[in-house]
Amino acid sequence: MKKVFASLFVLSFLLIGCSESEDPEDIAKITYEWEKAKFDRDYELQQEFIYEKGSYEAYKGDEKINSNLEYQDIRFEIYYDEEVESYYVFADFDNPNGENTVEDNVVLRKKNDEWKVDTSKSLDVNREEIQQKFDQTSCIHCE
């Protein structure tokens, strides 16, 4: 009987663990890598991060640059939507290639056990709606 309860305990622990969302730091790092690839104009690397290959064609054929964009330069506001199993990440930073401030909205969806950027859904994000609808999962580099 003790073995049955122990097995049920372990099974329930595993099920709870599997339903938990990702570490927000990991989500922020994926978002950073995506932003870095964009601002470095690295088309090939961009394609590795997107949910649907070819859905983001910016900088195709352009020469790569080093934008010097650093992880710590980006403010990541992270929200999770359990219903559609997606992360909404608001990435705000000073444009390393210009004089403006970047306020990027990034939607991450799971594909083959990896989080990928859904470029089409990212275009439709309304920050105010997301902030009102979901609890913030994390805010990294927010001060």
Short mmCIF file of C-alpha atoms in Angstrom, two decimals:
data_model
loop_
_atom_site.label_atom_id
_atom_site.label_comp_id
_atom_site.label_asym_id
_atom_site.label_seq_id
_atom_site.Cartn_x
_atom_site.Cartn_y
_atom_site.Cartn_z
CA MET A 1 0.00 0.00 0.00
CA LYS A 2 2.85 2.38 0.84
CA LYS A 3 4.34 1.73 -2.61
CA VAL A 4 1.03 2.66 -4.26
CA PHE A 5 0.86 5.97 -2.37
CA ALA A 6 4.51 6.66 -3.09
CA SER A 7 3.95 5.95 -6.79
CA LEU A 8 0.87 8.21 -6.87
CA PHE A 9 2.81 10.97 -5.13
CA VAL A 10 5.65 10.75 -7.64
CA LEU A 11 3.21 10.63 -10.56
CA SER A 12 1.28 13.66 -9.32
CA PHE A 13 4.54 15.54 -8.79
CA LEU A 14 5.60 14.76 -12.37
CA LEU A 15 2.24 15.84 -13.79
CA ILE A 16 2.33 19.11 -11.88
CA GLY A 17 5.92 19.68 -12.96
CA CYS A 18 5.06 19.03 -16.62
CA SER A 19 2.19 21.50 -16.59
CA GLU A 20 4.31 24.29 -15.16
CA SER A 21 5.41 27.04 -17.51
CA GLU A 22 9.03 27.64 -18.45
CA ASP A 23 11.56 29.59 -16.45
CA PRO A 24 11.01 33.26 -17.34
CA GLU A 25 14.77 33.74 -17.64
CA ASP A 26 14.83 31.12 -20.43
CA ILE A 27 11.99 32.91 -22.23
CA ALA A 28 13.84 36.21 -21.91
CA LYS A 29 17.04 34.65 -23.29
CA ILE A 30 15.21 33.26 -26.34
CA THR A 31 13.68 36.69 -26.91
CA TYR A 32 17.12 38.28 -26.58
CA GLU A 33 18.63 35.89 -29.13
CA TRP A 34 15.79 36.74 -31.53
CA GLU A 35 16.27 40.49 -31.06
CA LYS A 36 20.04 40.15 -31.45
CA ALA A 37 19.62 38.20 -34.71
CA LYS A 38 17.26 40.90 -36.00
CA PHE A 39 19.49 43.82 -35.10
CA ASP A 40 22.59 42.01 -36.36
CA ARG A 41 20.73 41.52 -39.66
CA ASP A 42 21.51 37.80 -39.44
CA TYR A 43 18.83 36.33 -41.70
CA GLU A 44 19.94 32.70 -41.31
CA LEU A 45 19.92 32.92 -37.52
CA GLN A 46 16.53 34.66 -37.55
CA GLN A 47 15.07 31.68 -39.40
CA GLU A 48 16.12 29.35 -36.56
CA PHE A 49 14.00 31.32 -34.07
CA ILE A 50 10.76 31.70 -36.01
CA TYR A 51 7.73 29.46 -35.72
CA GLU A 52 6.99 29.41 -39.44
CA LYS A 53 10.07 29.43 -41.68
CA GLY A 54 10.04 32.27 -44.17
CA SER A 55 7.47 34.30 -42.22
CA TYR A 56 10.08 36.96 -41.51
CA GLU A 57 12.11 38.06 -44.51
CA ALA A 58 13.73 41.25 -43.22
CA TYR A 59 17.43 41.58 -44.01
CA LYS A 60 17.41 38.65 -46.43
CA GLY A 61 20.53 39.13 -48.54
CA ASP A 62 21.85 41.97 -46.36
CA GLU A 63 25.33 41.93 -44.92
CA LYS A 64 25.47 40.95 -41.26
CA ILE A 65 26.58 43.52 -38.73
CA ASN A 66 27.38 43.45 -35.02
CA SER A 67 24.79 45.56 -33.27
CA ASN A 68 26.44 45.09 -29.87
CA LEU A 69 22.98 44.48 -28.40
CA GLU A 70 23.44 42.97 -24.94
CA TYR A 71 21.01 40.93 -22.85
CA GLN A 72 21.24 43.33 -19.91
CA ASP A 73 20.22 46.26 -22.16
CA ILE A 74 16.72 44.87 -22.67
CA ARG A 75 13.75 45.17 -20.32
CA PHE A 76 11.63 41.99 -20.61
CA GLU A 77 8.02 42.09 -19.42
CA ILE A 78 6.68 38.52 -19.65
CA TYR A 79 3.09 37.21 -19.63
CA TYR A 80 1.86 33.64 -20.12
CA ASP A 81 -1.44 32.61 -21.71
CA GLU A 82 -2.27 29.10 -20.47
CA GLU A 83 -5.24 28.77 -22.82
CA VAL A 84 -3.16 28.99 -26.00
CA GLU A 85 0.16 28.07 -24.35
CA SER A 86 1.97 31.16 -25.53
CA TYR A 87 4.24 33.74 -23.98
CA TYR A 88 3.88 37.44 -24.65
CA VAL A 89 7.14 39.28 -24.17
CA PHE A 90 7.46 43.05 -24.28
CA ALA A 91 11.09 43.80 -25.06
CA ASP A 92 12.04 47.45 -24.63
CA PHE A 93 15.51 48.85 -25.31
CA ASP A 94 17.47 51.60 -27.03
CA ASN A 95 18.02 50.80 -30.69
CA PRO A 96 21.69 49.80 -31.02
CA ASN A 97 21.59 50.83 -34.71
CA GLY A 98 19.81 54.15 -34.28
CA GLU A 99 18.56 56.86 -31.99
CA ASN A 100 15.06 55.56 -31.21
CA THR A 101 13.65 53.38 -28.45
CA VAL A 102 12.44 49.94 -29.51
CA GLU A 103 9.21 48.61 -28.00
CA ASP A 104 8.93 45.14 -29.49
CA ASN A 105 6.10 42.68 -28.87
CA VAL A 106 7.11 39.05 -29.22
CA VAL A 107 4.83 36.00 -29.09
CA LEU A 108 6.52 32.67 -28.35
CA ARG A 109 4.78 29.37 -29.14
CA LYS A 110 6.00 25.80 -28.67
CA LYS A 111 7.00 23.87 -31.76
CA ASN A 112 8.70 20.47 -31.44
CA ASP A 113 9.47 21.14 -27.75
CA GLU A 114 11.17 24.47 -28.52
CA TRP A 115 9.89 27.98 -28.03
CA LYS A 116 9.70 29.84 -31.34
CA VAL A 117 8.76 33.39 -32.30
CA ASP A 118 5.40 33.62 -34.04
CA THR A 119 6.05 36.68 -36.18
CA SER A 120 2.47 36.98 -37.47
CA LYS A 121 0.87 36.79 -34.00
CA SER A 122 3.49 39.23 -32.69
CA LEU A 123 2.11 41.89 -35.04
CA ASP A 124 -1.37 41.65 -33.50
CA VAL A 125 -0.37 42.16 -29.86
CA ASN A 126 -1.98 45.00 -27.96
CA ARG A 127 0.10 45.64 -24.84
CA GLU A 128 -2.70 47.16 -22.80
CA GLU A 129 -5.01 44.21 -23.48
CA ILE A 130 -2.32 41.69 -22.51
CA GLN A 131 -1.45 43.60 -19.34
CA GLN A 132 -5.11 43.71 -18.30
CA LYS A 133 -5.94 40.12 -19.24
CA PHE A 134 -2.94 38.25 -17.77
CA ASP A 135 -0.85 38.37 -14.62
CA GLN A 136 2.73 39.27 -15.29
CA THR A 137 4.92 36.16 -15.07
CA SER A 138 8.12 38.11 -14.66
CA CYS A 139 9.81 41.41 -15.39
CA ILE A 140 13.53 41.10 -16.04
CA HIS A 141 15.77 44.17 -15.90
CA CYS A 142 12.87 46.25 -14.62
CA GLU A 143 13.89 48.90 -12.17
#
